[in-house]
Short mmCIF file of C-alpha atoms in Angstrom, two decimals:
data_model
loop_
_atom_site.label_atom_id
_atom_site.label_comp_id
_atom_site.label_asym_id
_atom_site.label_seq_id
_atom_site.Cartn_x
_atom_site.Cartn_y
_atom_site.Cartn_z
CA UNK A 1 193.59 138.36 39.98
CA UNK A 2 193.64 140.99 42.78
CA UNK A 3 194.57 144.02 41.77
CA UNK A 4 194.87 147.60 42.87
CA UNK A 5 192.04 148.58 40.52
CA UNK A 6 189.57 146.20 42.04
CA UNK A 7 190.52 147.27 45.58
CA UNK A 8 189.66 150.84 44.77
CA UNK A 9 186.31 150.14 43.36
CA UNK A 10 185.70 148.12 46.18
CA UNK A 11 186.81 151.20 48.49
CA UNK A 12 184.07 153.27 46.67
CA UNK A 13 181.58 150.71 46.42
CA UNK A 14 182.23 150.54 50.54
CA UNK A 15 182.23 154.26 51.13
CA UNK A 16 178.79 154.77 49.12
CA UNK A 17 177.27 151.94 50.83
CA UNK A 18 178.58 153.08 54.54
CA UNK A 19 176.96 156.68 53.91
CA UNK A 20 173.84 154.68 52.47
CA UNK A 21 173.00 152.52 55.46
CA UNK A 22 174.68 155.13 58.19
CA UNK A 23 171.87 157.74 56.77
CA UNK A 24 169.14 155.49 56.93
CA UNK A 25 170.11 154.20 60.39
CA UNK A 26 169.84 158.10 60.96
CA UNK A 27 166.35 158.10 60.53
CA UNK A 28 165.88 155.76 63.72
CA UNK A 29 165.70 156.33 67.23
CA UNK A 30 168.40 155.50 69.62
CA UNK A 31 166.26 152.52 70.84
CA UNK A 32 165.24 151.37 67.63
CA UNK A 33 169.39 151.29 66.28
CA UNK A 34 170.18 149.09 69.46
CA UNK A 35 167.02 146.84 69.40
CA UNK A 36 168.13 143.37 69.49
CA UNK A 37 166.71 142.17 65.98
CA UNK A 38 168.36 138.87 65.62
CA UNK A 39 171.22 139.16 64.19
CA UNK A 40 174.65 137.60 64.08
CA UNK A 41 175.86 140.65 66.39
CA UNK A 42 172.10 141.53 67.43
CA UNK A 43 171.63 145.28 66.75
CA UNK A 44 172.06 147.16 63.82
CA UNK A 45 174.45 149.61 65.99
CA UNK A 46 176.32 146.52 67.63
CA UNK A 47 176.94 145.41 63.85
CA UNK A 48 178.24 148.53 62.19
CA UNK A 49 180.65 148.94 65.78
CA UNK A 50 181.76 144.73 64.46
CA UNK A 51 182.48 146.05 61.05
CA UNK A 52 184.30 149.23 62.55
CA UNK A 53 186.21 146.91 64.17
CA UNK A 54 186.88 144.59 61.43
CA UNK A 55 188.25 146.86 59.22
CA UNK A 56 190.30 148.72 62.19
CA UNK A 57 192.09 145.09 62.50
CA UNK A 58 192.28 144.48 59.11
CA UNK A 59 194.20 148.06 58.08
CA UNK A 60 196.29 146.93 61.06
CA UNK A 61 197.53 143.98 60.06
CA UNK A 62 198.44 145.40 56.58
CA UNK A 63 200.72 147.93 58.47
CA UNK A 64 198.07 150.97 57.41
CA UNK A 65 196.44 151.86 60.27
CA UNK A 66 196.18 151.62 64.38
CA UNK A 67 194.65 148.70 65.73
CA UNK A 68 191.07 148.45 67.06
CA UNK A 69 190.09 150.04 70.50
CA UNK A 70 189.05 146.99 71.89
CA UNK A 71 190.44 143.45 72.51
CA UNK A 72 187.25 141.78 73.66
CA UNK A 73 184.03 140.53 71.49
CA UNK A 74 182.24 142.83 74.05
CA UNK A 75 184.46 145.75 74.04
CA UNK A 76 184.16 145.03 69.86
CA UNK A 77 180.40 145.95 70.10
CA UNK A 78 180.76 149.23 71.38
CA UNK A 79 184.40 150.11 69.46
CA UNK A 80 183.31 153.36 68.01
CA UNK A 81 181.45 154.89 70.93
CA UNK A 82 178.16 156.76 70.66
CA UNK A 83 176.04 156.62 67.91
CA UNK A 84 177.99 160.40 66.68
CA UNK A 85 181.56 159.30 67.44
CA UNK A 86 180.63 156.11 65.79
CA UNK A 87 179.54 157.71 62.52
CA UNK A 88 182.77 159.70 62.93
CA UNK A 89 184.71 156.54 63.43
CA UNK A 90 183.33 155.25 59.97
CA UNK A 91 183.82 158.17 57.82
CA UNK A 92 187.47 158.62 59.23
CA UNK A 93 187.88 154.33 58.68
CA UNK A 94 186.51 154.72 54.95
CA UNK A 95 189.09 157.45 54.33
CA UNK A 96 191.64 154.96 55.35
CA UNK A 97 191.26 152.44 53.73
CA UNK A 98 190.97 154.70 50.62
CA UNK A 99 194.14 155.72 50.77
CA UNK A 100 195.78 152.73 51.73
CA UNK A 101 194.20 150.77 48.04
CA UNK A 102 195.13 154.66 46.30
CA UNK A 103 198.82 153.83 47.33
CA UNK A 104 198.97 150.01 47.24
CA UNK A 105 200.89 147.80 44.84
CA UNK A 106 200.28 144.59 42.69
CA UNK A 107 203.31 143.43 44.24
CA UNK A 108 201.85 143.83 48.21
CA UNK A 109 198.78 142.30 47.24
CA UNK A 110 200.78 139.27 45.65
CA UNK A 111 202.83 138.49 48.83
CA UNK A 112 201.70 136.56 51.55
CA UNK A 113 201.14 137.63 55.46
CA UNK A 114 201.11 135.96 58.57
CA UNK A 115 198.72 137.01 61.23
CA UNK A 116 196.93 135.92 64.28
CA UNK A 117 192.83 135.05 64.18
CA UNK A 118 190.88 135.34 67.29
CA UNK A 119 188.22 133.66 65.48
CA UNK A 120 190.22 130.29 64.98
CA UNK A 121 192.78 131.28 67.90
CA UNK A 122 195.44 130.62 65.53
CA UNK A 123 198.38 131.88 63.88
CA UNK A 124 197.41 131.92 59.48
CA UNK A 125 199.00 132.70 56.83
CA UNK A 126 197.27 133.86 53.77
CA UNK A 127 197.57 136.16 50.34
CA UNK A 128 197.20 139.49 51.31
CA UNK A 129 195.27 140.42 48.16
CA UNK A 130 192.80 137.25 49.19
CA UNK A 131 192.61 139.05 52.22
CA UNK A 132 192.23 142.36 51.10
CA UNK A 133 189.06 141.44 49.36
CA UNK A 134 187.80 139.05 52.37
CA UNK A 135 188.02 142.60 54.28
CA UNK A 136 185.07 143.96 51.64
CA UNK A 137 183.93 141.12 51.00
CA UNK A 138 182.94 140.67 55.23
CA UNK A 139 181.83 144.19 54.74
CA UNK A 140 179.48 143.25 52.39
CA UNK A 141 178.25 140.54 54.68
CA UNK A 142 177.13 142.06 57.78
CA UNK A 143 176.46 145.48 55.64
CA UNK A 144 173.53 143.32 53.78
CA UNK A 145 172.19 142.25 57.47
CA UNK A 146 172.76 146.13 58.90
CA UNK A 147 170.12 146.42 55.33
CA UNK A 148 168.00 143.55 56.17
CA UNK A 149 167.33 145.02 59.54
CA UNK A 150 166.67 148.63 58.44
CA UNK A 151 164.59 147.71 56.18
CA UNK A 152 162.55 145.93 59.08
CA UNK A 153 162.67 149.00 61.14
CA UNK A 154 161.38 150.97 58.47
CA UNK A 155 164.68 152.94 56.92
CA UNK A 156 165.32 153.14 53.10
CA UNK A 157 169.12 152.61 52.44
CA UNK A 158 169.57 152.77 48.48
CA UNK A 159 170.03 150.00 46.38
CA UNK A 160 173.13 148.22 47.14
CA UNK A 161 174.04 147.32 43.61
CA UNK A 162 177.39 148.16 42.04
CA UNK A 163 176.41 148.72 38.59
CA UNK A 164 174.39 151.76 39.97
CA UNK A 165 177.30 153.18 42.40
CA UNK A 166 177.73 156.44 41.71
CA UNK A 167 181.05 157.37 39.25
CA UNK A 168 180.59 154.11 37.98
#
């Protein structure tokens, strides 16, 4: 089961791992953040702007937040701005979505909601606890490439384990 509990640890577990690959990426040039390294979205700063926007959408669509900047996949690559306003973007997303799982309710997560996907271009309709944790759980995702490719460049995000999150 879903549950408030679980969201919040996974709000944590986000926030620690956003300030973990966000301070590594610090330790790289401009150039070497927007390098195209051959990833789903290319760069590691095109990536964390997807996930920006991701979340953006998703707080959204649960009626916690504004929507995303941009409408476009393009526009999406760029939605938090330069590389400051960007890491701005992320800490002010984080605290978001913080307080939207501090607040939310077994019975929210238990309904369903219907929403429209510009990845299927289709109208869905789906748990919203299910989709709660698809929003960490996509996090999670393209966080582990945003690793994969700092690692590469020669950054050292910590371990990404959640046994060893801090306040565990």
């Amino acid at each position: 089961m879903i549950t408030p509990e679980l969201l919040q640890t996974m709000s944590q577990y986000n926030r620690w791992q956003n300030a973990s690959v966000y301070g590594a990426a610090d330790t790289l040039t401009a150039e070497a953040r927007q390098a195209d390294r051959g990833a789903f979205w290319g760069s590691i700063e095109a990536t964390l702007n997807h996930l920006l926007w991701g979340d953006r959408m998703w707080l959204w669509r649960f009626g916690a937040g504004d929507p995303p900047r941009n409408k476009t996949i393009e526009g999406m690559l760029s939605e938090g701005g330069d590389w400051d306003s960007l890491k701005a973007a992320r800490q002010q997303q984080d605290a978001a979505i913080a307080a939207w799982v501090a607040k939310v309710e077994q019975s929210q997560l238990d309904r369903s909601m219907t929403f429209f996907s510009v990845a299927v271009n289709r109208e869905l309709t789906r748990n919203v606890g299910l989709l709660a944790l698809h929003m960490f759980n996509h996090q999670t995702h393209h966080r582990g490439q945003v690793h994969a490719m700092l690692t590469a460049a020669g950054a050292k995000p910590e371990d990404t384990d959640i046994p060893f999150m801090p306040g565990l």
